[in-house]
């Protein structure tokens, strides 16, 4: 019975900020009532103000930038991650063991610790205020985990399938495309959700790379509601609610595959 009580409090702790966020987005800025009290009215002015903003840093333009960056980052990590993981999982050599160790070591490096070096390189290559720079940097930081998940999952797939395909005349690329790749759906969905959410919510590197308002991502648009001169909490709350909707919809749609892929990649 005590497990249900613990689970209830965990759900409550995680749901309370979402509740406050939604109810603040539906209140007027002049409403000084408690943030835990649901309003007696529904005020949509915060949402209308956000959607009517026609400047370069409006939310719709930020959605376009964020979707472009997220889609490209996820595509790179899925494509490169599974291709790199297949030989690492199938060829048990000392070199591959060293590569796997290096891959795990890279995962331990905080991205903020090399911010200055990355920014200096991007300045030399004119990468500031460009989509390609943010895409490559974000994908590079996420690839080690993608390779790790794919490697663990492919290792659990019987080698007999590869051998049977080879006997039938398939080369290694055909074996991967026709035998291994169709079985990677669960872990691929896991990578899509994990890396998609990470790229969508990333704040540190977009803040330094995307300096022009027309290049802002969704998170940077939310940041505009907090400044030294004034803070619009109700507008920021409405912007946050709209920013969460695509990710929540994606998770609900892919939830079944996400749980299976996460467990299989970790355990197998």
Short mmCIF file of C-alpha atoms in Angstrom, two decimals:
data_model
loop_
_atom_site.label_atom_id
_atom_site.label_comp_id
_atom_site.label_asym_id
_atom_site.label_seq_id
_atom_site.Cartn_x
_atom_site.Cartn_y
_atom_site.Cartn_z
CA UNK A 1 0.00 0.00 0.00
CA UNK A 2 2.82 2.40 0.78
CA UNK A 3 3.94 2.28 -2.88
CA UNK A 4 0.68 3.93 -3.93
CA UNK A 5 1.20 6.73 -1.40
CA UNK A 6 4.75 7.34 -2.63
CA UNK A 7 3.57 7.26 -6.25
CA UNK A 8 0.80 9.75 -5.44
CA UNK A 9 3.25 12.25 -3.93
CA UNK A 10 5.66 11.84 -6.85
CA UNK A 11 2.83 12.54 -9.29
CA UNK A 12 1.71 15.51 -7.19
CA UNK A 13 5.19 17.03 -7.11
CA UNK A 14 5.51 16.75 -10.88
CA UNK A 15 1.94 17.88 -11.66
CA UNK A 16 1.89 20.93 -9.38
CA UNK A 17 4.21 23.11 -11.55
CA UNK A 18 2.13 22.21 -14.63
CA UNK A 19 -1.06 23.16 -12.80
CA UNK A 20 0.41 26.53 -11.75
CA UNK A 21 1.68 27.12 -15.28
CA UNK A 22 -1.72 26.50 -16.88
CA UNK A 23 -3.73 28.53 -14.38
CA UNK A 24 -1.32 31.48 -14.63
CA UNK A 25 -1.65 31.45 -18.42
CA UNK A 26 -5.43 31.82 -17.99
CA UNK A 27 -5.25 34.76 -15.57
CA UNK A 28 -4.96 38.48 -16.18
CA UNK A 29 -1.70 40.14 -15.14
CA UNK A 30 -3.65 42.25 -12.64
CA UNK A 31 -4.97 39.17 -10.82
CA UNK A 32 -3.11 39.01 -7.51
CA UNK A 33 -4.85 35.90 -6.19
CA UNK A 34 -2.87 32.89 -5.04
CA UNK A 35 -1.18 30.96 -7.81
CA UNK A 36 -2.66 27.77 -6.40
CA UNK A 37 -6.21 29.08 -6.82
CA UNK A 38 -7.98 28.27 -10.09
CA UNK A 39 -9.50 31.48 -11.53
CA UNK A 40 -13.27 32.01 -11.70
CA UNK A 41 -12.88 33.14 -15.32
CA UNK A 42 -10.96 32.04 -18.41
CA UNK A 43 -8.76 34.76 -19.89
CA UNK A 44 -7.28 33.99 -23.32
CA UNK A 45 -5.67 37.38 -23.79
CA UNK A 46 -2.20 36.03 -22.99
CA UNK A 47 -2.43 33.50 -25.82
CA UNK A 48 -3.87 36.02 -28.27
CA UNK A 49 -1.08 38.48 -27.47
CA UNK A 50 1.54 35.85 -28.20
CA UNK A 51 -0.03 34.71 -31.47
CA UNK A 52 -0.62 38.29 -32.69
CA UNK A 53 3.02 39.28 -32.18
CA UNK A 54 4.21 39.97 -35.73
CA UNK A 55 7.83 40.76 -34.93
CA UNK A 56 10.85 38.76 -36.01
CA UNK A 57 10.87 36.91 -32.68
CA UNK A 58 7.22 35.87 -32.76
CA UNK A 59 6.28 32.41 -31.57
CA UNK A 60 5.25 31.05 -34.98
CA UNK A 61 8.64 31.92 -36.47
CA UNK A 62 10.31 30.38 -33.41
CA UNK A 63 8.28 27.21 -33.93
CA UNK A 64 9.55 27.03 -37.52
CA UNK A 65 13.18 27.41 -36.40
CA UNK A 66 12.79 24.91 -33.58
CA UNK A 67 11.07 22.29 -35.73
CA UNK A 68 13.79 22.62 -38.39
CA UNK A 69 16.61 22.24 -35.86
CA UNK A 70 14.91 19.40 -33.96
CA UNK A 71 14.05 17.42 -37.10
CA UNK A 72 17.58 17.71 -38.50
CA UNK A 73 19.20 16.83 -35.17
CA UNK A 74 17.01 13.75 -34.72
CA UNK A 75 17.61 12.67 -38.32
CA UNK A 76 21.39 12.93 -37.93
CA UNK A 77 21.42 11.08 -34.63
CA UNK A 78 19.21 8.25 -35.87
CA UNK A 79 21.09 7.85 -39.16
CA UNK A 80 24.61 8.12 -37.79
CA UNK A 81 23.81 6.40 -34.49
CA UNK A 82 22.50 3.14 -35.96
CA UNK A 83 25.19 2.99 -38.66
CA UNK A 84 27.97 3.47 -36.10
CA UNK A 85 26.42 1.04 -33.62
CA UNK A 86 26.12 -1.91 -36.02
CA UNK A 87 29.88 -2.60 -36.46
CA UNK A 88 30.51 -1.76 -32.79
CA UNK A 89 27.98 -4.40 -31.73
CA UNK A 90 28.94 -7.08 -34.23
CA UNK A 91 32.75 -6.83 -34.40
CA UNK A 92 34.30 -7.74 -31.05
CA UNK A 93 37.78 -6.26 -31.49
CA UNK A 94 40.06 -4.36 -29.14
CA UNK A 95 39.70 -1.26 -31.31
CA UNK A 96 35.91 -1.39 -31.02
CA UNK A 97 36.20 -1.87 -27.27
CA UNK A 98 38.34 1.26 -27.16
CA UNK A 99 35.81 3.16 -29.28
CA UNK A 100 32.99 2.16 -26.94
CA UNK A 101 35.01 3.32 -23.93
CA UNK A 102 35.76 6.66 -25.58
CA UNK A 103 32.08 7.01 -26.46
CA UNK A 104 31.10 6.51 -22.82
CA UNK A 105 33.79 8.96 -21.70
CA UNK A 106 32.46 11.64 -24.05
CA UNK A 107 29.01 11.23 -22.49
CA UNK A 108 30.51 12.30 -19.16
CA UNK A 109 31.71 15.69 -20.50
CA UNK A 110 29.27 18.52 -19.67
CA UNK A 111 28.51 20.58 -22.81
CA UNK A 112 28.91 23.82 -20.88
CA UNK A 113 32.54 22.96 -20.09
CA UNK A 114 33.59 23.36 -23.76
CA UNK A 115 31.26 26.24 -24.61
CA UNK A 116 34.09 28.73 -25.15
CA UNK A 117 35.99 26.43 -27.51
CA UNK A 118 32.90 25.55 -29.55
CA UNK A 119 31.85 29.18 -29.81
CA UNK A 120 35.33 30.23 -30.95
CA UNK A 121 35.32 27.59 -33.71
CA UNK A 122 31.86 28.65 -34.89
CA UNK A 123 32.96 32.28 -35.07
CA UNK A 124 35.88 31.34 -37.34
CA UNK A 125 33.55 29.37 -39.63
CA UNK A 126 30.86 32.10 -39.64
CA UNK A 127 28.45 29.77 -37.91
CA UNK A 128 26.83 32.32 -35.60
CA UNK A 129 23.14 32.93 -36.44
CA UNK A 130 22.98 29.90 -38.74
CA UNK A 131 20.85 26.80 -38.46
CA UNK A 132 23.59 24.41 -39.56
CA UNK A 133 25.88 25.40 -36.69
CA UNK A 134 23.24 24.75 -34.03
CA UNK A 135 22.19 21.50 -35.71
CA UNK A 136 25.73 20.11 -35.88
CA UNK A 137 26.62 21.13 -32.33
CA UNK A 138 23.43 19.71 -30.83
CA UNK A 139 23.72 16.47 -32.82
CA UNK A 140 27.37 16.05 -31.83
CA UNK A 141 26.54 16.24 -28.13
CA UNK A 142 23.69 13.75 -28.51
CA UNK A 143 25.37 11.14 -30.69
CA UNK A 144 27.27 9.28 -27.92
CA UNK A 145 24.06 8.34 -26.12
CA UNK A 146 22.36 7.37 -29.39
CA UNK A 147 25.27 5.11 -30.32
CA UNK A 148 25.23 3.58 -26.84
CA UNK A 149 21.50 2.77 -27.00
CA UNK A 150 21.71 1.35 -30.51
CA UNK A 151 24.80 -0.74 -29.65
CA UNK A 152 23.15 -2.35 -26.64
CA UNK A 153 20.00 -3.11 -28.61
CA UNK A 154 21.80 -4.60 -31.63
CA UNK A 155 23.98 -6.73 -29.36
CA UNK A 156 20.84 -8.53 -28.17
CA UNK A 157 19.79 -9.43 -31.74
CA UNK A 158 20.99 -12.98 -32.53
CA UNK A 159 23.98 -13.18 -34.86
CA UNK A 160 22.29 -16.12 -36.56
CA UNK A 161 20.14 -13.65 -38.48
CA UNK A 162 23.24 -12.00 -39.96
CA UNK A 163 24.76 -15.36 -40.81
CA UNK A 164 21.57 -16.58 -42.49
CA UNK A 165 21.39 -13.42 -44.58
CA UNK A 166 25.06 -13.79 -45.55
CA UNK A 167 24.49 -17.39 -46.65
CA UNK A 168 21.61 -16.17 -48.83
CA UNK A 169 24.01 -13.82 -50.59
CA UNK A 170 23.43 -10.52 -48.76
CA UNK A 171 26.41 -8.27 -48.14
CA UNK A 172 26.91 -6.45 -44.84
CA UNK A 173 25.00 -3.32 -45.92
CA UNK A 174 22.05 -5.37 -47.19
CA UNK A 175 22.08 -7.39 -43.99
CA UNK A 176 21.85 -4.19 -41.95
CA UNK A 177 19.15 -2.56 -44.09
CA UNK A 178 16.89 -5.59 -44.53
CA UNK A 179 17.49 -7.63 -41.37
CA UNK A 180 18.71 -5.40 -38.53
CA UNK A 181 17.16 -2.02 -39.29
CA UNK A 182 13.50 -3.22 -39.26
CA UNK A 183 14.04 -4.55 -35.74
CA UNK A 184 15.30 -1.21 -34.41
CA UNK A 185 11.90 0.50 -34.29
CA UNK A 186 11.56 0.57 -30.45
CA UNK A 187 15.04 1.97 -29.79
CA UNK A 188 14.68 4.39 -32.71
CA UNK A 189 11.51 5.78 -31.16
CA UNK A 190 13.37 6.12 -27.87
CA UNK A 191 16.14 8.10 -29.55
CA UNK A 192 13.59 10.27 -31.39
CA UNK A 193 11.78 11.22 -28.19
CA UNK A 194 14.84 11.67 -25.98
CA UNK A 195 16.86 13.64 -28.50
CA UNK A 196 13.84 15.46 -29.87
CA UNK A 197 12.89 16.72 -26.42
CA UNK A 198 16.52 17.64 -25.72
CA UNK A 199 16.88 19.63 -28.94
CA UNK A 200 13.47 21.27 -28.49
CA UNK A 201 14.23 22.42 -24.92
CA UNK A 202 17.91 23.26 -25.40
CA UNK A 203 18.74 26.72 -24.10
CA UNK A 204 22.49 27.09 -23.55
CA UNK A 205 23.92 26.80 -27.06
CA UNK A 206 20.96 28.41 -28.90
CA UNK A 207 21.36 31.43 -26.62
CA UNK A 208 24.93 31.96 -27.85
CA UNK A 209 24.58 30.78 -31.44
CA UNK A 210 21.18 32.30 -32.32
CA UNK A 211 21.66 35.99 -31.52
CA UNK A 212 19.27 37.55 -34.05
CA UNK A 213 15.55 37.66 -33.11
CA UNK A 214 14.50 36.07 -36.41
CA UNK A 215 16.68 33.03 -35.57
CA UNK A 216 15.29 32.51 -32.07
CA UNK A 217 14.00 29.10 -31.01
CA UNK A 218 10.94 28.64 -28.78
CA UNK A 219 12.97 28.63 -25.57
CA UNK A 220 14.64 31.93 -26.49
CA UNK A 221 11.25 33.52 -27.18
CA UNK A 222 10.14 32.47 -23.68
CA UNK A 223 13.30 34.06 -22.27
CA UNK A 224 12.21 37.43 -23.70
CA UNK A 225 9.44 37.61 -21.11
CA UNK A 226 12.07 37.90 -18.37
CA UNK A 227 14.21 41.03 -18.36
CA UNK A 228 15.74 43.48 -15.90
CA UNK A 229 13.10 46.09 -16.75
CA UNK A 230 9.98 43.94 -16.44
CA UNK A 231 8.78 40.36 -16.13
CA UNK A 232 5.58 39.07 -17.73
CA UNK A 233 4.93 35.80 -15.93
CA UNK A 234 1.47 35.32 -17.41
CA UNK A 235 2.70 35.79 -20.97
CA UNK A 236 5.63 33.48 -20.31
CA UNK A 237 3.26 30.86 -18.89
CA UNK A 238 1.05 30.98 -21.98
CA UNK A 239 4.12 30.71 -24.22
CA UNK A 240 5.36 27.71 -22.23
CA UNK A 241 2.01 25.93 -22.55
CA UNK A 242 2.03 26.37 -26.34
CA UNK A 243 5.67 25.25 -26.51
CA UNK A 244 4.90 22.02 -24.63
CA UNK A 245 2.01 20.88 -26.81
CA UNK A 246 4.02 19.42 -29.76
CA UNK A 247 6.33 17.43 -27.46
CA UNK A 248 3.43 16.10 -25.37
CA UNK A 249 1.59 15.03 -28.52
CA UNK A 250 4.72 13.29 -29.81
CA UNK A 251 5.22 11.40 -26.56
CA UNK A 252 1.57 10.28 -26.37
CA UNK A 253 1.75 9.02 -29.95
CA UNK A 254 5.03 7.11 -29.46
CA UNK A 255 4.70 6.19 -25.78
CA UNK A 256 4.36 2.42 -26.29
CA UNK A 257 7.53 2.13 -28.39
CA UNK A 258 9.44 4.55 -26.14
CA UNK A 259 9.05 2.44 -22.99
CA UNK A 260 9.92 -0.81 -24.78
CA UNK A 261 12.98 0.69 -26.49
CA UNK A 262 14.30 2.33 -23.31
CA UNK A 263 14.03 -0.88 -21.29
CA UNK A 264 15.47 -3.12 -24.01
CA UNK A 265 18.42 -0.80 -24.69
CA UNK A 266 19.33 -0.63 -21.03
CA UNK A 267 18.78 -4.27 -20.06
CA UNK A 268 19.68 -6.29 -23.15
#
